[in-house]
XYZ file of C-alpha atoms in Angstrom:
179
model
C 48.339 166.547 39.898
C 51.070 163.830 40.133
C 49.965 159.675 39.089
C 50.139 157.508 42.690
C 53.024 155.644 42.199
C 51.124 152.307 43.128
C 49.654 152.107 39.688
C 51.806 153.512 37.291
C 52.216 150.836 34.360
C 55.956 150.295 35.925
C 55.043 149.305 39.649
C 52.062 147.672 38.067
C 55.066 145.300 35.094
C 56.656 145.174 38.033
C 53.846 143.567 40.962
C 53.268 141.453 37.760
C 57.505 139.441 37.290
C 58.056 139.617 40.945
C 55.114 137.415 41.272
C 55.855 134.628 37.766
C 58.885 134.617 39.966
C 57.555 133.680 43.809
C 55.510 131.666 41.726
C 58.084 130.029 39.682
C 60.594 129.360 43.221
C 57.852 128.081 45.056
C 56.836 125.166 42.848
C 60.010 123.957 41.378
C 59.627 121.183 42.617
C 57.341 120.956 39.703
C 60.508 121.235 37.699
C 62.935 119.204 35.695
C 66.426 120.657 35.183
C 66.529 122.258 32.335
C 62.527 123.270 32.003
C 63.784 125.632 36.009
C 67.370 126.876 34.021
C 64.977 127.766 30.824
C 62.872 129.624 32.381
C 64.770 131.140 34.574
C 66.727 132.644 32.129
C 63.996 134.207 29.846
C 62.189 135.750 33.793
C 65.814 137.091 35.058
C 66.405 139.656 33.174
C 62.741 140.446 33.281
C 62.689 140.967 36.585
C 65.959 143.543 37.333
C 64.669 145.250 34.081
C 60.898 146.580 35.633
C 62.720 146.689 38.755
C 65.369 149.453 37.114
C 61.994 151.268 36.169
C 60.173 151.246 39.379
C 59.175 154.348 40.372
C 60.615 157.148 43.104
C 58.214 157.559 45.268
C 58.810 160.502 49.051
C 57.284 159.064 51.804
C 54.871 161.611 54.005
C 56.439 158.816 57.295
C 59.455 156.944 58.368
C 56.904 153.910 57.363
C 58.533 150.616 58.695
C 56.815 147.876 57.024
C 56.053 144.419 58.156
C 57.786 141.703 56.299
C 57.258 138.473 55.961
C 59.250 136.207 54.529
C 61.365 134.816 57.302
C 64.189 133.068 57.964
C 62.420 129.864 58.275
C 60.891 130.514 54.742
C 63.973 131.538 53.177
C 65.960 128.212 54.333
C 63.092 126.070 52.638
C 63.614 128.571 49.308
C 67.514 127.847 49.242
C 67.130 124.213 50.482
C 64.483 123.730 47.076
C 67.246 125.382 44.773
C 70.099 123.717 45.688
C 68.859 120.796 45.568
C 67.451 121.551 42.359
C 70.342 122.725 41.133
C 72.421 119.704 42.576
C 76.228 120.341 41.858
C 75.202 122.827 39.416
C 75.057 125.101 42.666
C 78.240 125.855 42.841
C 80.235 128.390 41.351
C 83.001 131.189 41.242
C 81.997 134.176 42.217
C 84.129 137.215 41.045
C 82.395 139.881 42.781
C 83.118 138.955 45.834
C 84.666 142.579 47.730
C 87.494 139.876 48.901
C 88.294 138.723 45.810
C 90.597 141.561 44.997
C 92.655 139.799 47.823
C 92.382 136.113 47.630
C 94.629 134.024 45.680
C 91.892 131.330 45.715
C 87.975 131.651 43.958
C 85.751 132.129 46.094
C 82.472 129.692 45.943
C 79.086 131.194 45.159
C 75.934 129.557 45.451
C 72.534 129.737 42.341
C 69.634 129.130 45.373
C 71.452 131.209 47.683
C 71.251 134.192 45.651
C 67.787 132.592 44.261
C 65.979 132.683 47.554
C 68.093 136.302 48.783
C 65.558 137.356 45.202
C 62.870 135.571 47.290
C 63.044 137.179 50.070
C 62.672 140.930 48.384
C 60.524 140.254 46.021
C 58.219 138.418 47.603
C 58.597 140.706 51.598
C 57.695 143.508 48.184
C 54.284 141.153 47.220
C 53.391 140.779 50.316
C 53.375 144.722 51.388
C 51.701 145.435 48.146
C 48.712 142.438 48.330
C 48.096 144.193 52.003
C 46.012 146.831 49.651
C 47.551 149.890 52.607
C 49.085 152.971 49.832
C 51.159 153.873 52.381
C 52.616 150.434 53.366
C 52.386 149.516 49.627
C 55.063 152.581 48.038
C 56.790 151.944 51.412
C 57.398 148.308 49.363
C 58.332 150.475 46.347
C 61.019 152.431 48.153
C 61.393 149.548 50.427
C 62.448 147.305 47.559
C 63.887 149.499 45.091
C 66.837 150.721 47.842
C 67.442 146.876 48.509
C 67.873 146.092 44.428
C 70.268 148.903 44.251
C 71.774 147.787 47.270
C 72.016 144.300 47.365
C 69.657 141.839 45.776
C 70.393 142.948 41.820
C 73.793 142.393 42.238
C 72.155 138.361 43.455
C 69.779 138.633 40.608
C 73.083 138.914 38.383
C 75.650 137.021 39.671
C 72.849 133.783 39.984
C 71.819 134.943 35.904
C 75.377 134.060 35.085
C 75.968 131.189 36.359
C 72.324 129.821 35.083
C 72.987 130.797 31.762
C 76.424 128.784 31.694
C 74.143 126.487 33.331
C 71.494 126.393 30.123
C 74.176 127.839 27.405
C 77.404 125.064 28.604
C 77.734 122.403 25.046
C 79.494 120.522 26.941
C 77.004 119.759 29.784
C 73.771 119.655 27.578
C 71.143 119.718 29.943
C 67.761 118.870 27.538
C 69.803 115.862 26.290
C 70.363 114.958 29.673
C 66.545 114.966 30.427
C 65.452 113.927 27.577
C 67.798 110.333 28.252
């Protein structure tokens, strides 16, 4: 008999890290910019790693779980991130599909990337909390697929931009916030 993927170590570790990510996003107003960026540059690589280790699952039937992160919640998160990041929210996107045909740089927003990751991890956590094993298994499959197809790249884009903010020697956030 194979072990239920819901209770595998990698699934439970992903649940823990995804919950930590959602919590950090939801409490972002409590942080100064440096502390928030510092925590994100540590948490995002861990979230990426744990997402890559989610087990493959096979569903007995086609389950369409009810997603709970609404457009209003998404916009609220995106707005909070944009407020916190202020003028540091924008960066130049290099992986946009239109970039290969463009002479003009394409602007992207860390706040949008983080909200995209929040949408999928928040839905995952909400579905997992239901405690219904079929729904939990569907949540793993949905999260794995969305990670591969979409939010994994959004996470990496945000991490790249946050790394630049965190470690840019010309614009040292730690020094600025201690003034």
